[in-house]
PDB file of C-alpha atoms in Angstrom:
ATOM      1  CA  UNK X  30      49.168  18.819  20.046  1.00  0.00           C
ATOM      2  CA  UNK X  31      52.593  19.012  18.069  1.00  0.00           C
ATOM      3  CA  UNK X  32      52.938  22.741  16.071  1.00  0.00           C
ATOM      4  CA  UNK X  33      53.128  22.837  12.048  1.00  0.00           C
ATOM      5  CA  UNK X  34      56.661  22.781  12.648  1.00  0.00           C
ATOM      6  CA  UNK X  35      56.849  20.055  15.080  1.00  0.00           C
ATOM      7  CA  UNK X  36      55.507  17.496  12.669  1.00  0.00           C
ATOM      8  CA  UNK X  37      57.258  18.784   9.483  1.00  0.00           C
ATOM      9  CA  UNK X  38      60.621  18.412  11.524  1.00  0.00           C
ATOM     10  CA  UNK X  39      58.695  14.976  12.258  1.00  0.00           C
ATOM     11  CA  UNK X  40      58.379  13.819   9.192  1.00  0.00           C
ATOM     12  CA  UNK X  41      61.431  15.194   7.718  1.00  0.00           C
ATOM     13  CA  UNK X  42      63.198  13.181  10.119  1.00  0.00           C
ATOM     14  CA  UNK X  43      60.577   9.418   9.369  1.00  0.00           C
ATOM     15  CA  UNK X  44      61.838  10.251   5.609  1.00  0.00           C
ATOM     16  CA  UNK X  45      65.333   9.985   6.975  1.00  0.00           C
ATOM     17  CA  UNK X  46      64.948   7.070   8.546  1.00  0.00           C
ATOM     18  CA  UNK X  47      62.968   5.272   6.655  1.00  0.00           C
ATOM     19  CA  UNK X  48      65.765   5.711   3.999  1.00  0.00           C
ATOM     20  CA  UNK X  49      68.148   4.518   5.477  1.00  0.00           C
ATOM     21  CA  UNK X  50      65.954   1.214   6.492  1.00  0.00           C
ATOM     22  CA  UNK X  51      65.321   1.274   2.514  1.00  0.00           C
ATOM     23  CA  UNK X  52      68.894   1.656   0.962  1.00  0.00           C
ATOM     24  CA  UNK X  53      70.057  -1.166   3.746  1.00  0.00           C
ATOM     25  CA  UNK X  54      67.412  -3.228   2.088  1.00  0.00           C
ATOM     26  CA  UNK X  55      67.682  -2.279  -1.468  1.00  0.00           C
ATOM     27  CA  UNK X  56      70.612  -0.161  -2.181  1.00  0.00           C
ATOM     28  CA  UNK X  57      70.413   3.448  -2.671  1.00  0.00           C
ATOM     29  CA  UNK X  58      70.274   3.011  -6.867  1.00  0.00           C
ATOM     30  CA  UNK X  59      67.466   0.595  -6.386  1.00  0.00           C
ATOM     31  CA  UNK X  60      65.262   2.511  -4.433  1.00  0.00           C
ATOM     32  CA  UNK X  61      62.479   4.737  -4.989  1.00  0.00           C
ATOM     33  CA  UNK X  62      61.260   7.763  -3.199  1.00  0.00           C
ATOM     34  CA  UNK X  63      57.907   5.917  -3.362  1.00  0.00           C
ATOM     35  CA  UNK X  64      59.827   3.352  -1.147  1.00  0.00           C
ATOM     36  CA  UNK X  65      60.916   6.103   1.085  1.00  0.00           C
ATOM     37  CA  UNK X  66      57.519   7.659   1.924  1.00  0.00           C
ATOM     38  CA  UNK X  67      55.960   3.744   2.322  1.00  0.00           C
ATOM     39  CA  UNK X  68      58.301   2.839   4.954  1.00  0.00           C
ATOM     40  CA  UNK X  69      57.667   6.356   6.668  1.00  0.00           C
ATOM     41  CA  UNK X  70      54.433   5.612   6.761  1.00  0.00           C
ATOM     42  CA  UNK X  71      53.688   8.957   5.105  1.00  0.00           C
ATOM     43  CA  UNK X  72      51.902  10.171   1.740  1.00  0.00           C
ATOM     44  CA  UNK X  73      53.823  10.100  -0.932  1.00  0.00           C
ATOM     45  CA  UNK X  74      53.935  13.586  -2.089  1.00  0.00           C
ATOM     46  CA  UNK X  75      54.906  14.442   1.633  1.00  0.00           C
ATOM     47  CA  UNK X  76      58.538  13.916   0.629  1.00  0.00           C
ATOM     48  CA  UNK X  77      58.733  16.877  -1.963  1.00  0.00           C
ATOM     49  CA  UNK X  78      57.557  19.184   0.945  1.00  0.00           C
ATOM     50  CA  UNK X  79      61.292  18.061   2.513  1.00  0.00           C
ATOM     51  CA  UNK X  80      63.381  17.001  -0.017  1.00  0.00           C
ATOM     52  CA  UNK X  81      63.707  18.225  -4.045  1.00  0.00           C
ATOM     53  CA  UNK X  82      65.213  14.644  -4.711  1.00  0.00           C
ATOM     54  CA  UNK X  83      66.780  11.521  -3.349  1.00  0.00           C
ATOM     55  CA  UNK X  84      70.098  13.356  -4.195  1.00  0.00           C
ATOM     56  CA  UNK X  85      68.823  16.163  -1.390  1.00  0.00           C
ATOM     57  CA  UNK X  86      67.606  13.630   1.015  1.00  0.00           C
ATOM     58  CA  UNK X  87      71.125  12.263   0.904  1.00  0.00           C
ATOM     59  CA  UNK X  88      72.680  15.597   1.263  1.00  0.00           C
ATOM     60  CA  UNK X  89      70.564  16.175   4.502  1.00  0.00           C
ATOM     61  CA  UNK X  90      72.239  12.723   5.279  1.00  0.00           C
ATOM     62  CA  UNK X  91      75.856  13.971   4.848  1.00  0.00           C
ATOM     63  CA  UNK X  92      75.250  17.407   6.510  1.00  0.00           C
ATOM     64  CA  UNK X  93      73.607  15.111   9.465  1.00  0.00           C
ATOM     65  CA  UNK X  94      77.186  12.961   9.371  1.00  0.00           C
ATOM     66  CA  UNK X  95      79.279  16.100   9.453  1.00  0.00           C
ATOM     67  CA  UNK X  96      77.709  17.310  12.498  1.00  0.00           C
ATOM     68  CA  UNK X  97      78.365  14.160  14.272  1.00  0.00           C
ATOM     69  CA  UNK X  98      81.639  14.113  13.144  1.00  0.00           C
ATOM     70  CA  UNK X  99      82.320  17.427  14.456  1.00  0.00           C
ATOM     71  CA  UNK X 100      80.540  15.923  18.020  1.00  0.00           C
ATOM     72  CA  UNK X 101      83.622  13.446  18.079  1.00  0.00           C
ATOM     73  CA  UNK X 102      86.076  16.061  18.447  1.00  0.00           C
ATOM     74  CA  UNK X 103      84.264  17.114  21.438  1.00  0.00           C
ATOM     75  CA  UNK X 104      84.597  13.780  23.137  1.00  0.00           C
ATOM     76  CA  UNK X 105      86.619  13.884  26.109  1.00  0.00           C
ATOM     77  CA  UNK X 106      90.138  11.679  25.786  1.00  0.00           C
ATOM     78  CA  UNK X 107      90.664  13.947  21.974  1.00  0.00           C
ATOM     79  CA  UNK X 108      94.011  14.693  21.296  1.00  0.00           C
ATOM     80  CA  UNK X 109      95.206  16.571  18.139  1.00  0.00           C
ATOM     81  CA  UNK X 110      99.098  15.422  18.606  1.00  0.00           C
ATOM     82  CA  UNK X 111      99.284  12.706  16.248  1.00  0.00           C
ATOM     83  CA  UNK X 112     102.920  12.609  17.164  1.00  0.00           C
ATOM     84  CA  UNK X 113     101.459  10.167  20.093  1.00  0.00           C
ATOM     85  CA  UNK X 114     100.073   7.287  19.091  1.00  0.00           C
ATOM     86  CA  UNK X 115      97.250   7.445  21.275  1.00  0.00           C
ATOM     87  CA  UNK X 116      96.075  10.154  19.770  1.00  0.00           C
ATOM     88  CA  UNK X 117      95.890   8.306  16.689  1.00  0.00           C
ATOM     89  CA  UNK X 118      94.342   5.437  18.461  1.00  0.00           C
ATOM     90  CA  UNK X 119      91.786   7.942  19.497  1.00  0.00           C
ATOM     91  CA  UNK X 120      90.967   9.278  16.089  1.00  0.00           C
ATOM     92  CA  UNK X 121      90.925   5.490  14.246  1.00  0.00           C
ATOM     93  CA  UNK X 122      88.693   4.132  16.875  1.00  0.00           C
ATOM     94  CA  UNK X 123      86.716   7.391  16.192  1.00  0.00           C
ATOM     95  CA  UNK X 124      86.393   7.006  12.356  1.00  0.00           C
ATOM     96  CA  UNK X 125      86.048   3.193  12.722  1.00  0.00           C
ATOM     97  CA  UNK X 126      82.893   3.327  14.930  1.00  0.00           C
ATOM     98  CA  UNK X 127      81.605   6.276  12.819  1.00  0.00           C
ATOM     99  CA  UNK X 128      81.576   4.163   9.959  1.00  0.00           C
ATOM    100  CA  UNK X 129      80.350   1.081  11.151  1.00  0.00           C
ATOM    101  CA  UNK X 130      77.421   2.952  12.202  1.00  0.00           C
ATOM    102  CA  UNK X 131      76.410   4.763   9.546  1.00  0.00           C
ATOM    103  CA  UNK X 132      77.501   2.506   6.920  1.00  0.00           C
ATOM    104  CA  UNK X 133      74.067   2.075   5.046  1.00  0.00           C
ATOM    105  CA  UNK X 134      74.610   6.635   4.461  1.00  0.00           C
ATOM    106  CA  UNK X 135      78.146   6.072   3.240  1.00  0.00           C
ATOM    107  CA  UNK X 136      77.604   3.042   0.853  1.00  0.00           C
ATOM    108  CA  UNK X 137      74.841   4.953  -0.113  1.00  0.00           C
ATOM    109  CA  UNK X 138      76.399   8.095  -1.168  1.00  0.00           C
ATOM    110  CA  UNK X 139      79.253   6.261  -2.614  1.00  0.00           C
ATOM    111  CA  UNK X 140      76.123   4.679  -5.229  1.00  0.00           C
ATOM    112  CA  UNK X 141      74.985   7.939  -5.869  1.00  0.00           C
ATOM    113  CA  UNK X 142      78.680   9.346  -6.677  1.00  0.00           C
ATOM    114  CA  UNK X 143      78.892   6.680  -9.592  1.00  0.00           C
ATOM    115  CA  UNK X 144      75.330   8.181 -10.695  1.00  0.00           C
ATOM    116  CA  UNK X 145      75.414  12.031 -10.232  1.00  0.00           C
ATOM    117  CA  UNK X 146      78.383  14.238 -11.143  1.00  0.00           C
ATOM    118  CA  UNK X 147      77.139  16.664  -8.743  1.00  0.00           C
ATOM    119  CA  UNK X 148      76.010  14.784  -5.707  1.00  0.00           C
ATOM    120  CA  UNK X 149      80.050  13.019  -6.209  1.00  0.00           C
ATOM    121  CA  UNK X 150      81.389  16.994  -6.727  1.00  0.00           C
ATOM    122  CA  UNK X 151      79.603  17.042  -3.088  1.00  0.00           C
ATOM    123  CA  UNK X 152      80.636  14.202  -1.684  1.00  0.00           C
ATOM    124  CA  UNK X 153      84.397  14.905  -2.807  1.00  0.00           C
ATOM    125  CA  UNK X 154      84.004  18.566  -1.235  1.00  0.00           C
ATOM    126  CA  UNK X 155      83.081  16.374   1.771  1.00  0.00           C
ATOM    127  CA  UNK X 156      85.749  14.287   1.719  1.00  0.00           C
ATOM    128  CA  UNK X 157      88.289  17.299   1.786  1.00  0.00           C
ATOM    129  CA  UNK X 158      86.758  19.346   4.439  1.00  0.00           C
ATOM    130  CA  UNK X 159      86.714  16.719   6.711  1.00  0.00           C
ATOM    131  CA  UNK X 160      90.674  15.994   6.220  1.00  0.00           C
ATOM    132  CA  UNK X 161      90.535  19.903   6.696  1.00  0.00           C
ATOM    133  CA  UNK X 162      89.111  19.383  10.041  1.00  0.00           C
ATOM    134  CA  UNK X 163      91.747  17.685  11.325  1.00  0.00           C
ATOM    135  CA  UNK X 164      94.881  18.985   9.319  1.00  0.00           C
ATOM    136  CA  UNK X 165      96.266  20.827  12.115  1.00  0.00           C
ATOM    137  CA  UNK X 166      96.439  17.543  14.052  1.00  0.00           C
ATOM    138  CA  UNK X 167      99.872  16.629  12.099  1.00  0.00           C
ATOM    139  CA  UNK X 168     101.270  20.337  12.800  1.00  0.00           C
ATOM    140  CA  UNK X 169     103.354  19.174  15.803  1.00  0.00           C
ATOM    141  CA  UNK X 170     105.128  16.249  13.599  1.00  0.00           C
ATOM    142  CA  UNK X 171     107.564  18.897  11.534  1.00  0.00           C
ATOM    143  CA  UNK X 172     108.929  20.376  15.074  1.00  0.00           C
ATOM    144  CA  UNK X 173     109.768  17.355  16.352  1.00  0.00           C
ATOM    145  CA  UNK X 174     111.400  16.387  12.941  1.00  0.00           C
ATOM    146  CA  UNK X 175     109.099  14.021  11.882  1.00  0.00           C
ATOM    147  CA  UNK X 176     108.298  14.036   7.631  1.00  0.00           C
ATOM    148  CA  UNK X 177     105.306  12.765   6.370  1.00  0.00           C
ATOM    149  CA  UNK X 178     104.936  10.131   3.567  1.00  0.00           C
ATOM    150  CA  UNK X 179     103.579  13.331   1.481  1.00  0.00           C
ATOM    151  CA  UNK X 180     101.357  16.748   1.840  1.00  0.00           C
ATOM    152  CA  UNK X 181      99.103  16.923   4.656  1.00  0.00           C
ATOM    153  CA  UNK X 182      96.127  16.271   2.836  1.00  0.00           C
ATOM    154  CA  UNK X 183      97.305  13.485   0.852  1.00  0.00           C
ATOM    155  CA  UNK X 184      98.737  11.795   3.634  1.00  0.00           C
ATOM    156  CA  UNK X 185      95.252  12.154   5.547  1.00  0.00           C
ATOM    157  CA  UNK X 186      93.177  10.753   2.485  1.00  0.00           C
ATOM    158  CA  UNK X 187      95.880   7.923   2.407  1.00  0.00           C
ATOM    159  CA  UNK X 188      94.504   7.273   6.362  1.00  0.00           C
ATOM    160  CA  UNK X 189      90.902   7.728   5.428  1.00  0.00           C
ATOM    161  CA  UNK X 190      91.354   5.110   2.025  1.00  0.00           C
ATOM    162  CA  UNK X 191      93.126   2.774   4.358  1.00  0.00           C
ATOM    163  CA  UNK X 192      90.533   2.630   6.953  1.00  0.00           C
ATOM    164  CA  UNK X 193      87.372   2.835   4.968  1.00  0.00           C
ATOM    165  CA  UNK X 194      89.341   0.037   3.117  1.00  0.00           C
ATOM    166  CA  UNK X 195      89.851  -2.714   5.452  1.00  0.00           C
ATOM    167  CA  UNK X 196      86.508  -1.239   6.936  1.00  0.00           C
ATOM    168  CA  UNK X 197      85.033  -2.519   3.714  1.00  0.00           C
ATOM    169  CA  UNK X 198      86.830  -5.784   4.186  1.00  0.00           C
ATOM    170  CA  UNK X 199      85.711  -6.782   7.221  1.00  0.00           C
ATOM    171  CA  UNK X 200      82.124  -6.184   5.845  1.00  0.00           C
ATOM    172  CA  UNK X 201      82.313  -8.188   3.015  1.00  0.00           C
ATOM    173  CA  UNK X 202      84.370 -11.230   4.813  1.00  0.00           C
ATOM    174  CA  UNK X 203      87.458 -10.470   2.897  1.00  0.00           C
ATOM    175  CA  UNK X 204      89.519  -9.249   5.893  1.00  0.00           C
ATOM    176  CA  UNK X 205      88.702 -11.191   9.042  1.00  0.00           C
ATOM    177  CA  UNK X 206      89.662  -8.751  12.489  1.00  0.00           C
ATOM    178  CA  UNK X 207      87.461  -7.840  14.979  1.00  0.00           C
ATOM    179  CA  UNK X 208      87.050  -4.369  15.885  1.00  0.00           C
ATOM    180  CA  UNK X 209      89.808  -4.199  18.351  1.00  0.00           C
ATOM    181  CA  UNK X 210      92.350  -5.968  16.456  1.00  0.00           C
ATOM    182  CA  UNK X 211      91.534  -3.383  13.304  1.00  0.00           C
ATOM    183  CA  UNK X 212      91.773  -0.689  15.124  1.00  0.00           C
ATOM    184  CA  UNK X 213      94.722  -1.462  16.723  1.00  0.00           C
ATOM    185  CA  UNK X 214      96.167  -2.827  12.992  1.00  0.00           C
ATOM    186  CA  UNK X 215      95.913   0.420  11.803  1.00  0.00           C
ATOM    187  CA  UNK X 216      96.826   2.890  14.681  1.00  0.00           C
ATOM    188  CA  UNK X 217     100.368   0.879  14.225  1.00  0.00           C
ATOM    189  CA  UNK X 218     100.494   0.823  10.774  1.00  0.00           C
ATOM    190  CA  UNK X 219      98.803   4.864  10.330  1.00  0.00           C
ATOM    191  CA  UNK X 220     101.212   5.541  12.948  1.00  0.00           C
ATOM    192  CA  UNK X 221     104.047   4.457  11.351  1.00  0.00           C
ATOM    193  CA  UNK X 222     103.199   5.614   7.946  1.00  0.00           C
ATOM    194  CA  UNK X 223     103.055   9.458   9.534  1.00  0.00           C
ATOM    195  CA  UNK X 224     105.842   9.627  12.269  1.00  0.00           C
ATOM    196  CA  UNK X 225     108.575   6.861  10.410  1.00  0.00           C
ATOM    197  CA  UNK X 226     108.308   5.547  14.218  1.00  0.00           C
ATOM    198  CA  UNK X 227     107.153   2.071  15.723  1.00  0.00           C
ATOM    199  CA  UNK X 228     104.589   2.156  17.944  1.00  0.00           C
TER     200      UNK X 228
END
């Protein structure tokens, strides 16, 4: 028989899920936490035990992302010299498949940003640690006389725009590229922008 904390780690974790089925289904502004705790299968005051709001639940969402991020920089083949190009081939193919898969979270929290001043303070502080994770991957570039198009972290949220960009495309049926040819699309063109060199 599963301990107290067995099941609340449990449920806490149906909530998640069932959230995500729900905001694929609905959209995050659309849904209700009564939705939430349906598809769980679980009472409905069950979700205030876990969560103070949807906002929270979605924050539990982001930490959950961040952690998996950090997972992909433990993947064998990482490289943090993005003066080679297969490092950045690494790192696109990374953020590519990270966002394909957890697009229903991201579209979500980008809903909740238009909504909440604080949850898009949060998501914002998100945004920056993350290029914060990985600033010291364009260190290398200055010694080997390389300038970028600007500062390091504006020239990492131009990447991050650009990919979750044609990302976006290629959901909607805007930009038509398989996964392969995207990737490879933008390690040239990312390349390029950062180094000044052809792939």
């Amino acid at each position: 028989m599963a301990s107290r904390k067995e099941r609340s780690v449990e449920t806490e974790q149906a909530l998640k899920d069932a959230a995500q089925r729900v905001f694929a289904e609905r959209g995050y502004l659309n849904t209700k936490i009564t939705d939430i705790t349906t598809a769980a299968g679980r009472a409905a005051g069950s979700f205030y035990n876990h969560f103070a709001s949807k906002e929270e639940l979605l924050q539990a969402l982001l930490a959950d992302l961040a952690v998996a991020g950090d997972e992909q920089a433990e993947q064998p083949g990482h490289n943090p010299d993005f003066s080679d190009p297969d490092a950045v081939r690494f790192h696109i193919a990374g953020y590519w498949n990270f966002a394909k898969k957890n697009a229903v979270v991201l579209r979500a929290m980008g809903q909740a940003a238009i909504v909440n001043e604080d949850f898009a303070r949060t998501l914002s502080r998100f945004g920056v640690d993350q290029r914060a994770d990985i600033a010291d991957h364009l260190d290398g570039l200055a010694a080997k006389g390389l300038q970028l198009p600007s500062g390091v972290d504006a020239s990492l949220a131009m990447v991050f725009y650009l990919a979750q960009g044609i990302l976006t495309g290629v959901e909607d049926g805007a930009v038509r590229l398989s996964d392969d040819e995207a990737i490879e699309g933008l390690t040239r063109f990312i390349y390029r922008g950062l180094t000044g060199r052809d792939y």
